[in-house]
Coordinates of C-alpha atoms in Angstrom, one line a residue:
Chain V
M1 CA 96.9 111.4 156.8
A2 CA 97.1 113.9 154.5
A3 CA 96.4 117.4 155.9
N4 CA 94.2 118.8 153.3
A5 CA 91.7 116.2 153.7
P6 CA 88.5 117.4 154.4
A7 CA 88.2 116.1 158.4
Q8 CA 84.6 115.4 158.6
A9 CA 83.8 113.2 155.8
L10 CA 84.0 109.7 156.6
L11 CA 84.1 108.2 153.0
R12 CA 86.1 110.3 150.8
M13 CA 86.3 109.1 147.0
R14 CA 88.3 111.1 144.5
G15 CA 88.7 110.5 140.8
I16 CA 87.5 107.2 140.5
E17 CA 87.6 105.3 137.4
K18 CA 86.5 101.6 136.7
S19 CA 85.9 100.1 132.9
F20 CA 84.9 96.5 131.9
G21 CA 87.2 95.8 129.0
V22 CA 86.7 99.2 126.8
V23 CA 83.6 100.2 128.3
P24 CA 84.0 102.7 130.8
I25 CA 81.7 102.2 133.1
L26 CA 82.7 105.2 136.0
K27 CA 84.6 108.7 134.5
G28 CA 85.8 109.8 137.3
I29 CA 83.6 110.1 140.1
D30 CA 84.0 111.9 143.5
L31 CA 82.3 111.2 146.1
D32 CA 81.9 112.3 150.1
V33 CA 80.2 110.8 152.6
A34 CA 80.0 112.2 156.2
A35 CA 79.6 109.8 159.5
G36 CA 75.5 109.5 160.2
E37 CA 75.2 110.6 156.4
L38 CA 72.4 108.4 154.2
V39 CA 73.1 109.1 151.1
A40 CA 71.0 106.8 148.1
I41 CA 72.2 106.6 144.5
I42 CA 69.7 106.6 142.0
G43 CA 70.0 106.4 138.3
P44 CA 69.5 104.0 135.2
S45 CA 70.5 100.6 134.7
G46 CA 74.0 100.6 133.6
S47 CA 74.9 103.6 135.1
G48 CA 77.6 102.1 137.4
K49 CA 76.2 102.8 140.5
S50 CA 76.2 99.1 141.9
T51 CA 80.0 99.7 140.2
L52 CA 80.7 102.6 142.1
L53 CA 79.4 100.8 145.5
R54 CA 81.7 97.7 145.1
C55 CA 84.8 100.0 144.3
I56 CA 83.8 101.4 148.1
N57 CA 85.1 97.5 149.4
R58 CA 87.6 96.6 146.7
L59 CA 84.9 93.8 145.4
E60 CA 85.7 95.7 142.1
E61 CA 88.9 97.4 141.7
P62 CA 89.1 100.8 140.5
Q63 CA 91.3 101.5 138.0
A64 CA 92.2 105.1 138.9
G65 CA 91.6 107.3 141.8
S66 CA 91.7 106.8 145.5
I67 CA 89.2 105.7 148.3
H68 CA 89.9 106.3 152.1
L69 CA 87.4 105.3 154.9
D70 CA 88.8 107.2 158.1
D71 CA 92.5 108.1 157.6
V72 CA 92.9 104.5 156.0
E73 CA 93.5 104.2 152.2
I74 CA 91.1 101.6 150.5
T75 CA 93.0 101.6 147.7
G76 CA 96.6 101.4 149.0
K77 CA 98.7 98.6 147.2
R78 CA 99.3 96.8 150.4
V79 CA 95.9 97.4 152.3
N80 CA 94.6 93.8 153.8
L81 CA 91.2 93.5 152.4
S82 CA 90.2 91.8 155.0
T83 CA 90.7 93.9 157.5
I84 CA 89.6 96.6 155.5
R85 CA 86.2 94.7 154.8
R86 CA 85.5 94.2 158.4
D87 CA 84.7 97.8 158.8
I88 CA 82.5 98.2 156.0
G89 CA 79.2 96.2 156.0
M90 CA 77.3 95.2 152.9
V91 CA 73.5 94.0 152.0
F92 CA 73.2 92.4 148.4
Q93 CA 70.4 92.3 145.6
A94 CA 70.5 88.3 146.2
F95 CA 71.2 88.3 150.2
N96 CA 74.1 85.5 149.6
L97 CA 72.9 84.3 152.6
Y98 CA 75.1 80.9 153.3
P99 CA 72.5 78.3 153.0
H100 CA 74.1 75.6 155.2
F101 CA 73.9 77.9 158.1
T102 CA 71.4 79.0 160.0
A103 CA 70.1 82.5 160.4
E104 CA 72.6 82.9 163.7
R105 CA 75.6 81.5 162.4
N106 CA 74.9 83.2 159.1
V107 CA 75.7 86.2 161.9
S108 CA 78.4 84.8 163.7
L109 CA 80.4 83.4 161.4
A110 CA 82.5 86.3 160.6
L111 CA 82.1 87.3 164.2
S112 CA 84.0 84.4 165.1
K113 CA 86.6 83.8 162.1
V114 CA 87.2 87.6 161.6
R115 CA 86.7 89.2 164.8
K116 CA 88.3 86.1 166.6
L117 CA 85.6 86.5 169.2
P118 CA 85.0 83.3 171.5
A119 CA 81.6 80.8 170.6
A120 CA 79.4 82.3 173.1
E121 CA 80.6 85.7 172.7
A122 CA 79.6 85.5 168.8
S123 CA 76.4 83.7 169.3
E124 CA 75.4 86.6 172.2
R125 CA 76.1 89.4 169.6
A126 CA 74.3 87.4 166.6
L127 CA 71.4 87.3 168.7
A128 CA 71.7 90.6 169.3
A129 CA 71.7 91.3 165.8
L130 CA 68.9 89.3 165.1
E131 CA 67.0 91.1 167.9
Q132 CA 67.5 94.6 166.3
V133 CA 65.9 93.7 163.0
G134 CA 63.4 91.5 164.8
L135 CA 64.4 88.3 163.9
R136 CA 65.8 86.5 167.2
H137 CA 63.2 84.0 167.3
K138 CA 64.2 82.9 163.9
A139 CA 67.9 82.3 164.9
K140 CA 67.7 78.3 164.2
A141 CA 65.6 78.9 160.8
F142 CA 67.6 77.8 158.0
P143 CA 67.6 80.7 154.7
A144 CA 65.7 78.5 153.0
E145 CA 62.8 78.6 155.5
L146 CA 62.6 82.4 155.8
S147 CA 60.7 85.0 153.8
G148 CA 62.7 87.2 151.1
G149 CA 62.2 89.8 153.5
Q150 CA 63.3 87.8 156.4
Q151 CA 66.3 86.7 154.8
Q152 CA 67.4 90.3 153.9
R153 CA 66.7 91.5 157.2
V154 CA 69.3 88.4 158.3
A155 CA 72.1 89.4 156.1
I156 CA 71.5 93.4 157.6
A157 CA 71.9 91.8 161.1
R158 CA 75.1 89.7 159.5
S159 CA 76.3 93.4 158.5
M160 CA 75.4 94.9 161.3
A161 CA 77.1 92.4 164.2
M162 CA 80.5 93.4 162.9
T163 CA 79.5 97.2 164.2
P164 CA 81.1 98.5 160.9
K165 CA 81.6 102.0 160.0
L166 CA 80.1 102.2 157.0
Y167 CA 77.0 99.9 155.4
L168 CA 76.7 99.5 151.5
F169 CA 73.2 98.4 150.2
D170 CA 73.3 97.1 146.7
E171 CA 69.4 97.1 145.4
P172 CA 68.8 95.7 148.9
T173 CA 64.5 95.1 147.8
S174 CA 64.8 94.7 144.5
A175 CA 64.8 90.9 144.5
L176 CA 61.9 91.2 146.8
D177 CA 58.0 90.8 146.4
P178 CA 56.5 94.2 147.0
E179 CA 54.9 93.2 150.2
L180 CA 58.1 92.4 151.7
V181 CA 59.8 95.8 150.7
G182 CA 58.4 97.9 153.5
E183 CA 59.8 95.4 156.4
V184 CA 63.5 95.9 155.5
L185 CA 63.3 99.8 154.7
A186 CA 61.8 100.0 158.0
V187 CA 64.9 98.0 159.1
M188 CA 67.0 100.8 157.4
Q189 CA 65.4 103.4 158.5
E190 CA 65.8 102.7 162.2
M191 CA 69.8 102.2 161.3
K192 CA 69.5 105.8 160.1
A193 CA 68.0 106.8 162.9
K194 CA 71.0 105.4 165.3
G195 CA 73.3 107.2 163.1
Q196 CA 74.9 104.8 161.4
T197 CA 76.6 106.0 158.0
M198 CA 74.5 104.3 155.2
V199 CA 75.1 104.0 151.1
V200 CA 72.3 102.7 149.5
V201 CA 72.0 102.0 145.8
T202 CA 68.0 102.0 145.3
H203 CA 65.2 101.9 142.6
E204 CA 62.8 102.7 145.5
M205 CA 62.5 106.8 145.3
A206 CA 59.6 107.0 148.1
F207 CA 62.6 105.7 150.5
A208 CA 65.1 107.8 148.9
R209 CA 63.1 110.7 148.9
Q210 CA 62.1 110.1 152.8
A211 CA 65.1 108.7 154.4
A212 CA 67.9 110.2 152.6
D213 CA 70.3 112.9 153.9
R214 CA 71.1 113.6 150.2
V215 CA 70.8 112.0 146.8
I216 CA 73.2 111.3 144.2
F217 CA 71.8 111.1 140.2
M218 CA 74.2 109.1 138.5
D219 CA 73.9 108.2 134.4
E220 CA 76.8 106.8 132.5
G221 CA 79.5 106.8 134.9
V222 CA 79.4 110.4 136.1
V223 CA 77.7 112.4 139.0
V224 CA 75.1 114.1 136.9
E225 CA 73.3 116.0 140.0
Q226 CA 73.1 115.9 143.7
G227 CA 71.3 117.6 146.5
T228 CA 68.8 117.2 149.2
P229 CA 65.8 114.9 148.3
D230 CA 63.7 118.2 147.9
E231 CA 66.3 119.2 145.1
I232 CA 66.6 116.3 143.2
F233 CA 62.9 115.4 143.1
R234 CA 61.5 118.7 142.8
Y235 CA 63.4 121.7 142.0
S236 CA 65.9 119.9 139.6
V237 CA 65.9 120.9 136.1
N238 CA 68.2 118.9 134.7
P239 CA 67.2 117.0 131.7
R240 CA 68.7 114.3 132.1
L241 CA 66.7 113.3 135.7
S242 CA 64.0 114.7 134.8
S243 CA 63.4 112.3 132.0
F244 CA 64.4 109.4 134.4
L245 CA 62.3 110.4 137.3
R246 CA 59.4 110.2 134.2
N247 CA 60.1 106.9 133.2
Y248 CA 60.3 106.0 136.9
R249 CA 56.8 107.0 137.7
G250 CA 55.4 105.8 134.3
K251 CA 56.6 102.2 135.3
E252 CA 55.5 102.8 138.9
A253 CA 51.8 103.5 137.6
Chain N
M1 CA 69.0 22.0 132.8
D2 CA 69.9 20.8 136.8
E3 CA 73.3 19.9 135.3
I4 CA 74.3 23.4 134.2
G5 CA 72.9 25.0 137.3
K6 CA 75.3 22.4 139.5
F7 CA 78.4 23.3 136.9
F8 CA 77.9 26.8 137.9
F9 CA 77.4 26.3 141.2
D10 CA 78.6 23.2 142.7
G11 CA 77.9 23.2 146.4
T12 CA 81.0 21.4 147.5
I13 CA 83.4 23.2 145.6
A14 CA 82.1 26.4 147.0
A15 CA 82.4 25.1 150.1
A16 CA 86.1 24.0 149.3
V17 CA 86.6 27.2 148.1
L18 CA 85.2 29.9 150.5
P19 CA 88.0 30.2 152.7
F20 CA 90.2 31.2 150.0
L21 CA 87.8 33.9 148.7
F22 CA 87.3 35.1 151.7
E23 CA 90.5 35.9 152.1
G24 CA 90.3 37.5 148.4
F25 CA 87.4 39.3 149.9
L26 CA 89.4 41.0 152.7
V27 CA 91.6 42.2 150.6
T28 CA 89.5 44.0 148.1
L29 CA 88.1 45.6 150.7
Q30 CA 91.0 47.0 151.9
L31 CA 92.1 47.8 148.2
S32 CA 88.8 49.6 148.1
V33 CA 88.7 51.4 151.2
L34 CA 92.3 52.6 150.4
T35 CA 91.4 53.6 147.2
I36 CA 88.4 55.8 148.0
L37 CA 90.5 57.4 150.8
F38 CA 93.8 58.7 149.1
G39 CA 91.6 59.1 145.4
L40 CA 89.0 61.7 147.6
A41 CA 91.5 63.3 149.6
L42 CA 94.0 64.2 146.7
G43 CA 91.2 65.2 144.3
L44 CA 89.6 67.2 146.9
A45 CA 92.8 68.9 147.7
L46 CA 93.6 69.4 143.7
A47 CA 90.4 71.1 143.5
C48 CA 91.0 73.3 146.4
A49 CA 94.4 74.3 145.1
R50 CA 93.2 75.1 141.7
A51 CA 90.6 77.4 143.3
Y52 CA 93.3 79.9 144.3
G53 CA 94.4 80.4 140.4
I54 CA 97.9 80.1 140.7
M55 CA 98.6 79.6 136.9
P56 CA 101.7 76.9 136.8
L57 CA 100.1 75.3 139.4
N58 CA 96.6 75.0 137.7
L59 CA 98.4 74.1 134.5
L60 CA 100.1 71.2 136.1
I61 CA 97.1 69.8 137.8
V62 CA 94.9 70.2 134.8
A63 CA 97.8 68.1 133.1
F64 CA 97.7 65.6 135.9
V65 CA 94.2 65.1 135.5
D66 CA 93.5 65.7 131.7
I67 CA 96.6 62.5 131.6
L68 CA 95.1 60.1 134.1
R69 CA 91.5 60.4 132.9
S70 CA 93.0 59.7 129.4
L71 CA 95.0 56.5 130.0
P72 CA 93.1 53.2 131.0
A73 CA 93.8 52.1 134.7
L74 CA 95.3 49.1 133.7
V75 CA 98.0 50.9 131.6
I76 CA 98.9 52.9 134.6
L77 CA 98.9 50.1 136.9
I78 CA 101.3 48.2 134.3
C79 CA 103.9 51.6 134.2
I80 CA 104.0 51.4 137.8
Y81 CA 104.1 47.8 138.7
F82 CA 106.4 46.7 135.5
V83 CA 108.3 49.9 134.1
L84 CA 108.9 52.1 136.9
P85 CA 111.7 49.4 138.7
E86 CA 113.6 49.9 135.1
Y87 CA 114.0 53.3 137.4
E88 CA 115.0 51.4 140.5
I89 CA 111.6 52.7 141.7
R90 CA 110.2 49.5 143.5
I91 CA 106.4 49.5 144.7
D92 CA 104.7 46.0 145.3
A93 CA 101.5 44.8 143.7
Y94 CA 99.3 45.5 146.7
W95 CA 100.6 49.6 146.8
A96 CA 101.0 49.9 143.0
T97 CA 96.8 48.9 142.9
V98 CA 95.9 51.4 145.2
L99 CA 98.3 54.3 144.3
T100 CA 97.4 53.6 140.6
L101 CA 93.4 53.7 141.0
G102 CA 94.0 56.6 143.8
L103 CA 95.7 58.5 141.4
V104 CA 92.9 57.4 139.0
L105 CA 90.4 58.6 141.1
A106 CA 91.9 61.6 142.4
A107 CA 91.4 62.8 139.0
F108 CA 88.1 62.2 138.2
S109 CA 86.8 63.2 141.7
E110 CA 89.2 66.5 141.3
E111 CA 87.0 67.3 138.1
I112 CA 84.0 66.7 139.7
F113 CA 84.3 68.9 143.2
W114 CA 85.9 71.2 140.4
A115 CA 82.5 71.7 138.6
G116 CA 80.8 71.9 141.8
I117 CA 82.9 74.7 142.9
T118 CA 82.7 76.9 140.3
S119 CA 78.7 76.1 140.0
V120 CA 78.7 77.7 143.6
P121 CA 77.1 81.4 143.0
K122 CA 79.5 84.6 143.0
G123 CA 77.3 85.8 145.6
Q124 CA 78.1 83.3 148.1
W125 CA 82.0 84.6 147.6
E126 CA 81.5 87.7 147.8
G127 CA 79.1 87.3 150.5
G128 CA 81.6 85.7 153.0
L129 CA 84.4 88.2 151.5
S130 CA 82.1 91.4 152.2
T131 CA 82.4 90.7 155.7
G132 CA 86.1 90.0 156.5
L133 CA 86.6 86.4 155.5
T134 CA 89.4 85.6 153.7
F135 CA 89.6 83.8 150.5
T136 CA 90.6 80.6 152.3
Q137 CA 87.9 81.2 155.2
T138 CA 85.2 81.5 152.3
L139 CA 86.3 79.0 150.4
F140 CA 86.2 76.6 153.3
Y141 CA 83.7 77.4 155.8
I142 CA 81.1 78.4 152.7
V143 CA 81.6 77.8 149.4
L144 CA 83.4 73.9 149.4
Y145 CA 80.2 72.6 151.9
Q146 CA 78.2 73.9 148.8
A147 CA 79.9 72.3 146.3
V148 CA 80.5 69.0 147.9
Q149 CA 76.6 68.8 148.4
M150 CA 76.0 69.7 144.8
V151 CA 78.2 66.9 143.1
I152 CA 77.3 64.0 145.7
P153 CA 75.8 61.8 143.0
P154 CA 78.1 62.2 140.4
L155 CA 80.8 61.8 142.7
T156 CA 79.6 58.4 144.3
N157 CA 78.4 57.2 140.6
K158 CA 82.3 58.1 139.6
T159 CA 84.0 56.5 143.0
I160 CA 82.6 53.0 142.8
S161 CA 83.1 52.2 138.9
I162 CA 86.9 53.6 139.6
T163 CA 86.8 51.3 142.7
K164 CA 85.4 48.7 140.8
N165 CA 88.7 47.7 139.1
T166 CA 90.6 47.0 142.1
A167 CA 89.8 43.3 139.9
L168 CA 92.8 44.8 138.2
A169 CA 95.0 43.9 140.5
S170 CA 94.8 40.2 139.7
V171 CA 97.4 41.0 136.7
V172 CA 100.1 42.4 139.2
S173 CA 99.1 38.8 141.0
V174 CA 97.8 40.8 144.4
S175 CA 96.1 38.0 146.0
E176 CA 92.6 39.6 145.7
L177 CA 88.9 38.1 145.3
L178 CA 89.3 37.6 141.3
N179 CA 93.0 36.1 141.5
Q180 CA 91.6 34.1 144.0
A181 CA 88.7 32.9 142.6
S182 CA 90.6 32.8 139.1
S183 CA 92.9 30.0 140.5
Q184 CA 90.9 28.1 142.6
Q185 CA 88.9 27.6 139.0
A186 CA 91.6 26.5 136.9
L187 CA 92.5 23.8 140.0
Y188 CA 88.8 22.6 140.0
A189 CA 88.2 23.3 136.5
N190 CA 84.9 24.8 137.5
P191 CA 83.4 28.1 137.2
T192 CA 81.8 27.9 140.9
P193 CA 84.5 29.7 142.5
L194 CA 83.9 33.0 139.8
T195 CA 79.9 32.7 140.9
V196 CA 80.9 32.7 144.6
A197 CA 83.4 35.6 143.4
A198 CA 80.7 37.6 142.1
L199 CA 78.6 37.6 145.4
F200 CA 81.4 38.5 147.3
Y201 CA 81.8 41.7 144.9
L202 CA 78.1 42.1 145.2
A203 CA 78.8 42.2 149.5
V204 CA 81.4 44.7 148.9
F205 CA 79.6 47.1 146.2
A206 CA 75.7 46.7 147.1
P207 CA 76.7 48.3 150.2
L208 CA 78.6 51.0 148.8
V209 CA 75.8 51.8 146.0
V210 CA 73.3 51.9 148.8
L211 CA 74.8 54.2 151.2
S212 CA 76.0 56.3 148.2
R213 CA 72.1 56.5 147.8
H214 CA 71.6 57.6 151.9
I215 CA 74.2 60.2 151.1
E216 CA 72.6 61.5 148.2
S217 CA 69.2 61.8 149.5
R218 CA 70.7 63.2 153.6
Y219 CA 72.4 65.6 151.6
A220 CA 70.5 66.4 148.6
V221 CA 70.0 70.4 148.0
K222 CA 66.7 71.4 149.5
R223 CA 65.2 73.8 147.0

C-alpha cells in the first residue's frame, strides 16, 4: 500500500473519468469515504452519479483514475472481479432479484457459490439476513409474491448476507410506490446505526438530509459541492445546487 | 362410398402389415428421441458458448447456424450419406439421419436459446455479478433458467417440426415408419399401410405436442 494514501478512508477514488462514446460522463472525480460513513450523492439526471457508483464495483469500467478499497486496488489490471465484488454489496433501483428463486435462495445463492458455505450454514445466514430486514417469514416466497418494498428489502438482505465492507445503493427507492419508500429507508437507517459504510445515490432529499454524514452534489460529471447535510441544504450559495434544489422542491410540492 | 373407405383402410391388409409397421414405428421413435436429445443439447451448448462473446468462436457458431438453417434437411442428409463416403467418411443411414436432423435442430434451437439469453434483463446479470458470482455462475444459475423459460413455446414448436423429418430417412433406406409403409403399399398395391402409418405418426407426435403444451403451462413466466 502506498504510504502517502490517507489511512482513515475505506474507499478512495482518484481522478475517475468515464465517457460513453464521445460524451464525457465523469470528468475526474475524487471521493473518499471513511469507514462507517453514509455518503449521499445527489444531482440531476445525467449528472453521472449512478455511473460513478457503478465504477466502484466495476459494473462500469472507468477509463482513467484509481479506486482503492482498504488496501486493494479495485481498478488494477489483474484484479479478480469476483473477489472484489463479494466485499461490495450493491442494491439496485429495479431490485434485480432472481424471479425463479425464493427469497431465501436469492440471499443464499452467493453464500454457497461465492463464499462456498455448506448448504445449512448458507441457509442459516440467509435467514438471519432476512430477519434483519424483517422478512424472515417471507423466506419461502418468490419475488413476484412480494411487494416492491419487500423485494427491495430482500435485495438488501442479499447484500447484507455477504457481510461486505461497503454498500452501494443506486436509487434504491426510485421504483417504489410512495407508501413503500419508508420501509426501505428505515432498513437503511438501521444499517447506518450499526456502523455500515454506505454510498447512496438518491433522489430522497429528506433521507439525505436526515441520515447522511456527508452529501455530494454532482452535476455534469463533476462534484460541484460537498459537505454536511446542513452545509448543502441550508447554507450553500452555489447557484447550480440552489437551482437543483429549487427545481426539486417544485416537483415534490 | 364404402368401397372407397375400404380402399384406404382394408382391415385384412392392415392386420397383415401391422407387424412391419410396428417395427418401423419403433425405429421412428428411436430416431426422434435421439434427434431431440442430440439437437437440443448441442443447440443449448452453442448458445451458452456464444454468450461468452469470444469473437472468432461466435463467427463460427453463426456461420454454422446460418448455413444449416438455409439448407433443406434432405440436402444435408444426402451430403452426409452419399457425398462423405467419397472422402472415406462412412456413416450408416440410421446415424446419418440422427446426425442430420440433430444438426438442423441444433442450429434452430441455438437461435431460439440465444434469443432467450439476450432477452433476460441486464439487471439479472448485474444482480448476480454484483454479489461476486462469476460470469459462468451467473449464466448457469440465474440467466439460463429464465432464458429457457421464455423460449419454451417456440422451442417445442421447432423441435416437433424438425423431428417429424425422420420420414426423410426413408430416402436413405432406413426401415423407419414411412419406408415400411411404402414397401407394404407397393406389395399390396393398396394405400392402407400409409393410413396405418399416419396413425402411428399420430401415436409418436400427438403425445409430444400434448407434452409440450404441458411444459409450456408448467413453466410459463409468472406475470
